[in-house]
GROMACS .gro file of C-alpha atoms in nm:
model
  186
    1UNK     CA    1  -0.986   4.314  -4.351
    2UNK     CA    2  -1.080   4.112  -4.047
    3UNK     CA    3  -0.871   3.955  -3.849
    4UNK     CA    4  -0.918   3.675  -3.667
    5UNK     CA    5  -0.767   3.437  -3.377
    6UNK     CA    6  -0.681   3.153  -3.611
    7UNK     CA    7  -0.532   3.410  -3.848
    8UNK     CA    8  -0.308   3.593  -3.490
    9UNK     CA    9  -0.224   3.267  -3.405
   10UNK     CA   10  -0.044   3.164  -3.715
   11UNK     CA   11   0.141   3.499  -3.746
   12UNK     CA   12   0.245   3.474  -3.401
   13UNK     CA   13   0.366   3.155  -3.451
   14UNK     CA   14   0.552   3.255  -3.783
   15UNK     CA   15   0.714   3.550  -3.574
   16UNK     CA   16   0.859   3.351  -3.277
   17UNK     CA   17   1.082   3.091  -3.368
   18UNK     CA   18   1.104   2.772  -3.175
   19UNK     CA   19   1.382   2.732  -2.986
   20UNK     CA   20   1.551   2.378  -3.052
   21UNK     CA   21   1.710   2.398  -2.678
   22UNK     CA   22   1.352   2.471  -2.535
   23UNK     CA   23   1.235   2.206  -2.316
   24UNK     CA   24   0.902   1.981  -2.424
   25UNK     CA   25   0.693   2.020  -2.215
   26UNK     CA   26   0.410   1.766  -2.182
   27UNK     CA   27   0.582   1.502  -2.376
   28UNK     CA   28   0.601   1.187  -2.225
   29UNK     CA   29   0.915   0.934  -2.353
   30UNK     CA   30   0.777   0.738  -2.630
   31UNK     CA   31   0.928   0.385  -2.579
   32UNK     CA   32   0.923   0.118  -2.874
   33UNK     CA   33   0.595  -0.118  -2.807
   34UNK     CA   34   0.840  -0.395  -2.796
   35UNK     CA   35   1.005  -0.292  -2.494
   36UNK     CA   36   0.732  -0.184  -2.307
   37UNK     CA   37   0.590  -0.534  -2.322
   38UNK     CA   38   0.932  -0.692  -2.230
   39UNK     CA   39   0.872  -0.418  -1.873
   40UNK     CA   40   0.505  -0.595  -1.831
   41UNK     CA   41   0.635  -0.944  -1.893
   42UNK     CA   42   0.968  -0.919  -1.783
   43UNK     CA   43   0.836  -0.787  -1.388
   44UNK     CA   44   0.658  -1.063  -1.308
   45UNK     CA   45   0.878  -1.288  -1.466
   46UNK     CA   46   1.121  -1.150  -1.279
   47UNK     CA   47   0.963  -1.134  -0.921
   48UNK     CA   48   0.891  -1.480  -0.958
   49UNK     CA   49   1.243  -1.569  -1.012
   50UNK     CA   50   1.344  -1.392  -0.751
   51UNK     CA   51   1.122  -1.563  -0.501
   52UNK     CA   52   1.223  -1.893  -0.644
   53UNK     CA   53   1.584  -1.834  -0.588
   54UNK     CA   54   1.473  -1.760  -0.205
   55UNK     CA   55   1.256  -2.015  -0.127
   56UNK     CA   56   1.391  -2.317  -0.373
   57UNK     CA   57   1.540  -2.550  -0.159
   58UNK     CA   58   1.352  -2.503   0.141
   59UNK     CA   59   1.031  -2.565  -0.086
   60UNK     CA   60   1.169  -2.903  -0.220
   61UNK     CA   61   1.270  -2.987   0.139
   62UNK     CA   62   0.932  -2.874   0.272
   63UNK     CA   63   0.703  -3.078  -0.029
   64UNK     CA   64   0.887  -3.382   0.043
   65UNK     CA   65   0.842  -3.343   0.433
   66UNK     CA   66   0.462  -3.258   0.512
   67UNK     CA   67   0.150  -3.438   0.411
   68UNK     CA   68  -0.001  -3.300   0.085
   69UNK     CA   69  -0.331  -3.291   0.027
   70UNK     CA   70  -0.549  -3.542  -0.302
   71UNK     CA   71  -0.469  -3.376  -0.601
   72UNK     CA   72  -0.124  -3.203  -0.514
   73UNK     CA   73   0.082  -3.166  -0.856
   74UNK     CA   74   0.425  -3.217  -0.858
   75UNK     CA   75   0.669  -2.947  -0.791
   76UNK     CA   76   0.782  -2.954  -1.188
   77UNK     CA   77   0.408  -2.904  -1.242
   78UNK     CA   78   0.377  -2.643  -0.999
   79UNK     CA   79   0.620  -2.371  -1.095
   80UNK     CA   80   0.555  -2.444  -1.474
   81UNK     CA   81   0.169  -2.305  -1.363
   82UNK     CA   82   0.395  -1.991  -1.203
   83UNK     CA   83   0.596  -1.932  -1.494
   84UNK     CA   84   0.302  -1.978  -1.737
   85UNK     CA   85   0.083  -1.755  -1.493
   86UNK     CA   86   0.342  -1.473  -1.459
   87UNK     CA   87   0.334  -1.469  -1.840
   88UNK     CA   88  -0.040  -1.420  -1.910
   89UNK     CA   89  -0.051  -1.151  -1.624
   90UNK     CA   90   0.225  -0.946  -1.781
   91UNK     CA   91   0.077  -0.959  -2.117
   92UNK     CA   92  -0.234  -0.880  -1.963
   93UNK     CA   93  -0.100  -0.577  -1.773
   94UNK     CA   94   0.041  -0.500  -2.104
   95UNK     CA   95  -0.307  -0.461  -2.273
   96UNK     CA   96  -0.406  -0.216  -1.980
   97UNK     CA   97  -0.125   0.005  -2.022
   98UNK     CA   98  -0.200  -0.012  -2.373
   99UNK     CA   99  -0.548   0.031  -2.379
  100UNK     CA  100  -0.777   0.352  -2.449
  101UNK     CA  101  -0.937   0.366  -2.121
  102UNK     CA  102  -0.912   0.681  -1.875
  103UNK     CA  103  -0.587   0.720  -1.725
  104UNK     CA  104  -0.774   0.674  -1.396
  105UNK     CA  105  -0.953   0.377  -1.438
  106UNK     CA  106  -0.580   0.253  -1.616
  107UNK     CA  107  -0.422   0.368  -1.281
  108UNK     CA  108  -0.645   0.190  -1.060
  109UNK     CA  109  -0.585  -0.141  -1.308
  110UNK     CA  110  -0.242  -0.087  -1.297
  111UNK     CA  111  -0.187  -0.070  -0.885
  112UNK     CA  112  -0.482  -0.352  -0.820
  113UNK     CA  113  -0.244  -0.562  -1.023
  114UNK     CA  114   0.066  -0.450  -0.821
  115UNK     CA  115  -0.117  -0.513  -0.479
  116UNK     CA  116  -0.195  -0.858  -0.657
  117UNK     CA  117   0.145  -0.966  -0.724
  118UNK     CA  118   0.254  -0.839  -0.386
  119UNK     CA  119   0.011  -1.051  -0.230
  120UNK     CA  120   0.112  -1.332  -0.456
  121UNK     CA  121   0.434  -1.328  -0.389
  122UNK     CA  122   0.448  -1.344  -0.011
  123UNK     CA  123   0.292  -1.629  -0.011
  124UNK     CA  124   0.591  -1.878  -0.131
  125UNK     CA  125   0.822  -1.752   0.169
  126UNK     CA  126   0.525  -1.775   0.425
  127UNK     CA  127   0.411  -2.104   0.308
  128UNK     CA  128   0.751  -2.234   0.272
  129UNK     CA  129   1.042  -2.027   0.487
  130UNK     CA  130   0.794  -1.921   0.819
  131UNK     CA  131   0.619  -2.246   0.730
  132UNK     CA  132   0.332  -2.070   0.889
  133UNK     CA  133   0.058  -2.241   0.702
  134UNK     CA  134  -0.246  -2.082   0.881
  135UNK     CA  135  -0.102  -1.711   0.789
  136UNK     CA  136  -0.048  -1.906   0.413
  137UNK     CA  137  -0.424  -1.998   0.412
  138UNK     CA  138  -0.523  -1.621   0.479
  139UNK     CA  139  -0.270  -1.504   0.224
  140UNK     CA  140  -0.354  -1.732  -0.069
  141UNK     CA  141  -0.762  -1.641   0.023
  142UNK     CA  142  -0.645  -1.275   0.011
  143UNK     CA  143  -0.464  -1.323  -0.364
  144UNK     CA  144  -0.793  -1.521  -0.489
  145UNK     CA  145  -0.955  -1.175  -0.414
  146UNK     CA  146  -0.694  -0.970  -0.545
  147UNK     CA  147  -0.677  -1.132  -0.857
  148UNK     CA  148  -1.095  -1.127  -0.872
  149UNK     CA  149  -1.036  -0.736  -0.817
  150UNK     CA  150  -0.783  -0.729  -1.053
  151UNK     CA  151  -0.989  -0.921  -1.341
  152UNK     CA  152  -1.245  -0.631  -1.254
  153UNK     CA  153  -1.101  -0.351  -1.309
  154UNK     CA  154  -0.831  -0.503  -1.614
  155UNK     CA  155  -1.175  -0.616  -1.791
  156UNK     CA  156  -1.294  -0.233  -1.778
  157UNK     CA  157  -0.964  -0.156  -1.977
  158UNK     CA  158  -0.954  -0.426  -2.209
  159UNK     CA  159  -1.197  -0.728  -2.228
  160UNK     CA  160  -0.935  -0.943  -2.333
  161UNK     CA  161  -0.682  -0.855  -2.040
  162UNK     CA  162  -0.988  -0.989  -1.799
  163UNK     CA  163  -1.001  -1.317  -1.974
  164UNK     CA  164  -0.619  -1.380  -1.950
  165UNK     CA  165  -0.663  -1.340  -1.586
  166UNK     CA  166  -0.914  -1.641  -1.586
  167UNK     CA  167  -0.662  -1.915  -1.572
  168UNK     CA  168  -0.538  -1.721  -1.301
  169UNK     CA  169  -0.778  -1.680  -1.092
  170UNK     CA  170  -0.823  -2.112  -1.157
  171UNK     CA  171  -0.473  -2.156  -0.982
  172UNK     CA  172  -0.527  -1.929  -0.685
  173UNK     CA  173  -0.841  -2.112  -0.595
  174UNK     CA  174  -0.650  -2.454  -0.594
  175UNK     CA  175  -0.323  -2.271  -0.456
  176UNK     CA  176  -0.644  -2.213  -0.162
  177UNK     CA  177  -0.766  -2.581  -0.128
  178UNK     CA  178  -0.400  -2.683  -0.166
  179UNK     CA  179  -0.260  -2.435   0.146
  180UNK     CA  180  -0.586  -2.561   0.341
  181UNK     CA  181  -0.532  -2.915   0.270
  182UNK     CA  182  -0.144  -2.888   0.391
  183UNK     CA  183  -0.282  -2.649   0.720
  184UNK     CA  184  -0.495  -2.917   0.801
  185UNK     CA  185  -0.303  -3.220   0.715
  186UNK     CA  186  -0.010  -3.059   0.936
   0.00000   0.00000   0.00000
């Protein structure tokens, strides 16, 4: 009788029983789908709150102060486009994390959208706390780009998690003409 690997392995296995106290190792904790999209919507969601509670009044004061340039939405307009936005770029994020690609390439998705929001979100307290509006210009030029990187590498992931970005990418060019108009008008 021959014996082979496949037929060692099972007796070994039949011969050492598994501890129950043993520790997995390897495993990873397996959260509900549910609540790992309420993470990748909630963060952003969240972030943007919290910017909005710092810079709210001082943005309403500031809006009504300065000259805006043609075009400028009203403020009701302006952080429905954030909430909306913050929305499609968590569910986005969400289709990354959940996607089949590499765990590198995911990675590099995953922190290209961190530096993104970052660089989003310094831009509210620059623009309107430091109401340093030439540093607000090179900020909301700098999160155009991040979000163009972003759309890059989330479209190597998932196809649709590039497209969710577009509308995104739309408001951070005219969050770019609207911060130039206001440096220049000011």
């Amino acid at each position: 009788m021959k014996v082979t690997r496949k037929d060692f392995s099972a007796e070994a296995g039949a011969l050492v029983p598994a501890s129950p106290k043993a520790p997995a190792q390897g495993r990873k904790l397996a959260l509900p789908a549910w609540t790992s999209m309420f993470i990748c919507i909630g963060l952003p969601l969240f972030l943007g709150t919290a910017i909005e509670f710092i810079t709210g009044s001082a943005s309403t004061e500031l809006l009504a102060r300065i000259k805006l340039p043609p075009l400028s939405p009203p403020e009701m307009a302006i952080k429905a486009a954030w909430l909306g936005l913050y929305i499609l770029t968590g569910a986005a994020s969400y289709l990354v994390l959940k996607s089949g690609c590499a765990p590198v390439r995911r990675r590099r998705a995953l922190i290209a959208y961190g530096v993104q929001l970052a660089v989003g979100a310094a831009w509210a307290p620059v623009f309107f706390l430091a109401e340093s509006f030439g540093i607000a210009v090179g900020i909301s030029l700098l999160f155009m780009a991040a979000i163009a990187v972003t759309m890059d590498f989330f479209t190597r992931c998932s196809a649709v998690a590039g497209k969710l970005l577009i509308p995104c990418l739309l408001w951070s060019s005219f969050l770019s003409y609207f911060t130039i108009g206001a440096a220049l008008l000011n």
